C-alpha atoms as a printed R data frame, in Angstrom:
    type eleno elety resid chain resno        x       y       z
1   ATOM     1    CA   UNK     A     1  -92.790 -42.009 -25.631
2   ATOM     2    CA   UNK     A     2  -91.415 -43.699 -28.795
3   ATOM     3    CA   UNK     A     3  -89.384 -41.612 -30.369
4   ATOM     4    CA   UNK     A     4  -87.499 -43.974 -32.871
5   ATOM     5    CA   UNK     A     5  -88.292 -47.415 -33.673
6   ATOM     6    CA   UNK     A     6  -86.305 -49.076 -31.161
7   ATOM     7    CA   UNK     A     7  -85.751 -46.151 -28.627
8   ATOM     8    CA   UNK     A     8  -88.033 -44.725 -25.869
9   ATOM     9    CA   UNK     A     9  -87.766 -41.576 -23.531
10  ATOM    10    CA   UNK     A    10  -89.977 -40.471 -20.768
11  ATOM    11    CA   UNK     A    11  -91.225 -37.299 -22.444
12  ATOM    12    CA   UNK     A    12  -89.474 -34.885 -25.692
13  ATOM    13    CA   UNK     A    13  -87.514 -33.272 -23.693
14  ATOM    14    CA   UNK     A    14  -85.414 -36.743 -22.957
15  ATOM    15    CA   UNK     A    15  -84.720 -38.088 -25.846
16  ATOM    16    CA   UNK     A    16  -81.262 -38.734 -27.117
17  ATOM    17    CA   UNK     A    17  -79.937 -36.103 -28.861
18  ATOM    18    CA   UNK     A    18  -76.808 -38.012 -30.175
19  ATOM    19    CA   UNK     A    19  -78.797 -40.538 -31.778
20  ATOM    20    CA   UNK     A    20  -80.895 -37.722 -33.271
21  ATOM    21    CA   UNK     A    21  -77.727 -36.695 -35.016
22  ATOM    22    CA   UNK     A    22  -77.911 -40.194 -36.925
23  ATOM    23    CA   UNK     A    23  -81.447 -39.807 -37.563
24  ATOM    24    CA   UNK     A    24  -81.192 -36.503 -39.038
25  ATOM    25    CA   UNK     A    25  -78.700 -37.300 -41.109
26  ATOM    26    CA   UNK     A    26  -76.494 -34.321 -39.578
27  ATOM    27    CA   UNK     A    27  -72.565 -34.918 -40.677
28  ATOM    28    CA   UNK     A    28  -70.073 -36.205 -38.162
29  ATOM    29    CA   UNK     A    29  -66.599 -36.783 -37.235
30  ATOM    30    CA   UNK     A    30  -65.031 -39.324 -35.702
31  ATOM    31    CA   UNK     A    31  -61.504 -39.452 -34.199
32  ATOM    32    CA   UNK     A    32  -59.745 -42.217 -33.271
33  ATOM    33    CA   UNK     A    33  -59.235 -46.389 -33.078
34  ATOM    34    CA   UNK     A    34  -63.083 -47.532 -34.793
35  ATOM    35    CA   UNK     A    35  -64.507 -44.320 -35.524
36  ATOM    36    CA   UNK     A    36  -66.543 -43.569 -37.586
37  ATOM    37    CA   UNK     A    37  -67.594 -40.221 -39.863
38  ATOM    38    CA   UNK     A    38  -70.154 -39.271 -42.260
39  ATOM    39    CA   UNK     A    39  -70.071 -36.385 -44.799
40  ATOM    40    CA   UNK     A    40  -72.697 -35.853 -46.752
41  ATOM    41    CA   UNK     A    41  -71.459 -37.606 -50.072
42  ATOM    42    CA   UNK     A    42  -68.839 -39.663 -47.732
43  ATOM    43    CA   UNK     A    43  -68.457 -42.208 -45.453
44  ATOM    44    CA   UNK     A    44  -65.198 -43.814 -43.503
45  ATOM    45    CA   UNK     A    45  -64.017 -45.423 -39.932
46  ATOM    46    CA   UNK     A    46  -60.593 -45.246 -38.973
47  ATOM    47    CA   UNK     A    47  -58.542 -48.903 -37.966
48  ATOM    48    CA   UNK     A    48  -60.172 -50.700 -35.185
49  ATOM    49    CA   UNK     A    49  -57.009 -52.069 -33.819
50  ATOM    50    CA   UNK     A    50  -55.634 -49.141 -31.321
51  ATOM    51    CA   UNK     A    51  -52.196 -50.132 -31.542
52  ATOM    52    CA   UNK     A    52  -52.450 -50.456 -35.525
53  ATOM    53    CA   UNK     A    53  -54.217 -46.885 -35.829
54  ATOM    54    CA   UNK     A    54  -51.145 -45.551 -33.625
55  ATOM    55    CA   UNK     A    55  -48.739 -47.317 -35.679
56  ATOM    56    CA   UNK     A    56  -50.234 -45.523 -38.961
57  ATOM    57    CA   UNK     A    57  -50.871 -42.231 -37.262
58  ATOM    58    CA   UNK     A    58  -46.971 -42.126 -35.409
59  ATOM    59    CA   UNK     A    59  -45.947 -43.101 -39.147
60  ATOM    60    CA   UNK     A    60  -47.933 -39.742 -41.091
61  ATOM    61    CA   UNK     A    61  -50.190 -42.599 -43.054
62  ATOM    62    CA   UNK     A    62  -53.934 -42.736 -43.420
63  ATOM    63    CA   UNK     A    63  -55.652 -44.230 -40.598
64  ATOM    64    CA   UNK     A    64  -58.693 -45.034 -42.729
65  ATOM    65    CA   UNK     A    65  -59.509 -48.444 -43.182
66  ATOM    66    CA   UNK     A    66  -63.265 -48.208 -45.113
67  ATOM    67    CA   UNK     A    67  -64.177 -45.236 -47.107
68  ATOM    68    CA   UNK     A    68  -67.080 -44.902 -49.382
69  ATOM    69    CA   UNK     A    69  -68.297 -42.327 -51.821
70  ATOM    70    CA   UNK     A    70  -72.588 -41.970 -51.727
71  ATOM    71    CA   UNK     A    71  -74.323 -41.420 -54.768
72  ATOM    72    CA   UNK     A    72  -77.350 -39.610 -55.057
73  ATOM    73    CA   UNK     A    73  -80.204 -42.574 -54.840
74  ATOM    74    CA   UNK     A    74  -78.073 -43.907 -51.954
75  ATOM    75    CA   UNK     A    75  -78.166 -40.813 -50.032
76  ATOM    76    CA   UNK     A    76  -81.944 -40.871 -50.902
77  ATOM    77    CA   UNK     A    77  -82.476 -43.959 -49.594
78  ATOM    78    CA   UNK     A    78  -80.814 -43.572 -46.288
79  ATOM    79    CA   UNK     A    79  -82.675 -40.417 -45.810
80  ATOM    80    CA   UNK     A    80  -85.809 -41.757 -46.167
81  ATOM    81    CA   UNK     A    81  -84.569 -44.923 -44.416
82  ATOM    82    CA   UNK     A    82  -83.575 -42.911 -40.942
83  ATOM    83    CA   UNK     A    83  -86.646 -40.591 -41.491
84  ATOM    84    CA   UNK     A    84  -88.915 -43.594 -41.423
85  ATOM    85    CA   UNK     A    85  -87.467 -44.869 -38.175
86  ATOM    86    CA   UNK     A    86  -88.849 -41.512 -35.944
87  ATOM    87    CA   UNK     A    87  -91.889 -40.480 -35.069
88  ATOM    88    CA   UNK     A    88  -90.955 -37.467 -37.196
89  ATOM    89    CA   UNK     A    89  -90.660 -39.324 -40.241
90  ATOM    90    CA   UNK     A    90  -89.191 -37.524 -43.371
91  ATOM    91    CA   UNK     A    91  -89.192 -33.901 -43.473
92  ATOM    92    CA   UNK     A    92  -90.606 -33.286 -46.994
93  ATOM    93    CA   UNK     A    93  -89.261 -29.566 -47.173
94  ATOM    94    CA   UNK     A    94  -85.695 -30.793 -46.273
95  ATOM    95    CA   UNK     A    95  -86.105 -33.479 -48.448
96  ATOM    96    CA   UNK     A    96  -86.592 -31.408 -51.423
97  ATOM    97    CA   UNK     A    97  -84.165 -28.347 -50.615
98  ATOM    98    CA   UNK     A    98  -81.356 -31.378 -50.296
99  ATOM    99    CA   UNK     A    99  -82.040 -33.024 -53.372
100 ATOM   100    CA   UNK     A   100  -83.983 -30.294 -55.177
101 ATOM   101    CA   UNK     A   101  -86.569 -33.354 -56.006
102 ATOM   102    CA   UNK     A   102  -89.713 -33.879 -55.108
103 ATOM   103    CA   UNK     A   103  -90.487 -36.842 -52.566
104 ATOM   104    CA   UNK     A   104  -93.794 -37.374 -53.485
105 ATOM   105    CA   UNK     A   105  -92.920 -37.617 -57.536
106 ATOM   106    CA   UNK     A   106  -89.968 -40.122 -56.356
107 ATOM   107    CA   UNK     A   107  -91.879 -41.996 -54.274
108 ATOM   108    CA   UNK     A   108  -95.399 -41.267 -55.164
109 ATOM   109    CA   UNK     A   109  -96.429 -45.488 -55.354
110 ATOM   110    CA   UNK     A   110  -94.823 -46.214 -52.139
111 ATOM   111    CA   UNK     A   111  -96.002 -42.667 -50.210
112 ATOM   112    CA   UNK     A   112  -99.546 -43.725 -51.911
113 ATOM   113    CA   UNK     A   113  -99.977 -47.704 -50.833
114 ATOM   114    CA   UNK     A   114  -99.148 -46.910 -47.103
115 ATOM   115    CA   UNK     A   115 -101.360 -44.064 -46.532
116 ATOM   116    CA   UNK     A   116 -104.253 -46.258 -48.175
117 ATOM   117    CA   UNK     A   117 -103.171 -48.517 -46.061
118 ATOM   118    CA   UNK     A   118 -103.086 -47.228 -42.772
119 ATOM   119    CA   UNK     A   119  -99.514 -47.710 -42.407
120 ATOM   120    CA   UNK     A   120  -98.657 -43.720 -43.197
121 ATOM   121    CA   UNK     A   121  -99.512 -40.417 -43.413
122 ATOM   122    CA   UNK     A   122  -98.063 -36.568 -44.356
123 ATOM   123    CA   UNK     A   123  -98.969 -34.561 -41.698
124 ATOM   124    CA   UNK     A   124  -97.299 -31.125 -40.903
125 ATOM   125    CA   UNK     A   125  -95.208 -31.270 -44.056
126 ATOM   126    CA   UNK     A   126  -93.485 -34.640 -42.640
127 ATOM   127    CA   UNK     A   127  -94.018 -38.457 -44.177
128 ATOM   128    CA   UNK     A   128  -94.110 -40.778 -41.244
129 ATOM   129    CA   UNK     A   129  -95.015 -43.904 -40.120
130 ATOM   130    CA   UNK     A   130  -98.123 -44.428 -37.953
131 ATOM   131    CA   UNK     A   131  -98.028 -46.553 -35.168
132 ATOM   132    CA   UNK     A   132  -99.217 -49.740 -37.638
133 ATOM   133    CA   UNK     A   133  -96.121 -48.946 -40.060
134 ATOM   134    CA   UNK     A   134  -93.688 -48.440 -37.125
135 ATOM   135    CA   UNK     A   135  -94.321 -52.043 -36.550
136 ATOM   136    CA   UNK     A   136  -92.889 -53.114 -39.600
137 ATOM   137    CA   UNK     A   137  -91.045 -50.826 -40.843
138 ATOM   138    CA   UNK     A   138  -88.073 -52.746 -41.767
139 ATOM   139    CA   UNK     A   139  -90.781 -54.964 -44.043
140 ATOM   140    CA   UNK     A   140  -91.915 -51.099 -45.701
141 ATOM   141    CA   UNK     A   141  -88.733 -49.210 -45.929
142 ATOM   142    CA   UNK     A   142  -86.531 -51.683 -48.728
143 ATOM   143    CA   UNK     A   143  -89.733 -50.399 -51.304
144 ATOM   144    CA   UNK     A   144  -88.242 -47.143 -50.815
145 ATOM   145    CA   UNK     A   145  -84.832 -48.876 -52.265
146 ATOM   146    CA   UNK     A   146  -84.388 -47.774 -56.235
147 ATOM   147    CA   UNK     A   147  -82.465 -51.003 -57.824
């Protein structure tokens, strides 16, 4: 079965559960040369270079090398953005507990065009993709984008 754009498992109970983390938009930690972490209004990787990171960490200095403070659209967007690439979709309920907004009066053109379409639907309290809008879902998720 699909169960994310570009990833396939043999039934549910095989999917990968570490990608799910991404998907989800669950916070992580990385430690380490390259990695990378996400907190919810943050983002930051650590210096590729192993022998630089050591250098800096041996020293007491930061080891960051990128860091990155996400506003509220942004954090939006990428929720909606990793929602759209599972067969879950977006969890609507989620949605609005995290933002304490609406999805459907944020997005209410967008949400509205697909499922016309044929390209979405809401089903069990979930926006998602049909099968159609999976296969183009990097044309459909940039109108989820606020400029």
């Amino acid at each position: 079965i699909m169960y994310e754009v570009s990833n396939y498992a043999r039934g549910e109970r095989y999917y990968s559960r570490h990608n799910s983390k991404y998907w989800d938009h669950t916070p992580y930690l990385g430690f380490g040369p390259s990695a990378h972490s996400y907190w919810p209004e943050e983002r930051w990787s650590n210096i590729r270079s192993a022998r630089g990171y050591n250098q800096k960490a041996h020293a007491g200095e930061p080891t960051v090398s990128f860091q990155e403070q996400l506003g509220t659209e942004t954090r939006m967007f990428e929720t909606v953005m990793l929602g759209l690439r599972t067969r879950r979709g977006v969890d609507l309920k989620r949605f609005a507990k995290h933002f304490k907004n609406d999805f459907g009066a944020i997005f209410r053109p967008q949400t509205e065009k697909l499922i016309r379409e044929g390209f979405a639907r809401i089903e069990d309290n979930h926006f998602r993709l049909t099968a159609k809008g999976l296969m183009i879902c990097d044309e459909i998720i940039p109108h989820f984008h606020h400029d």
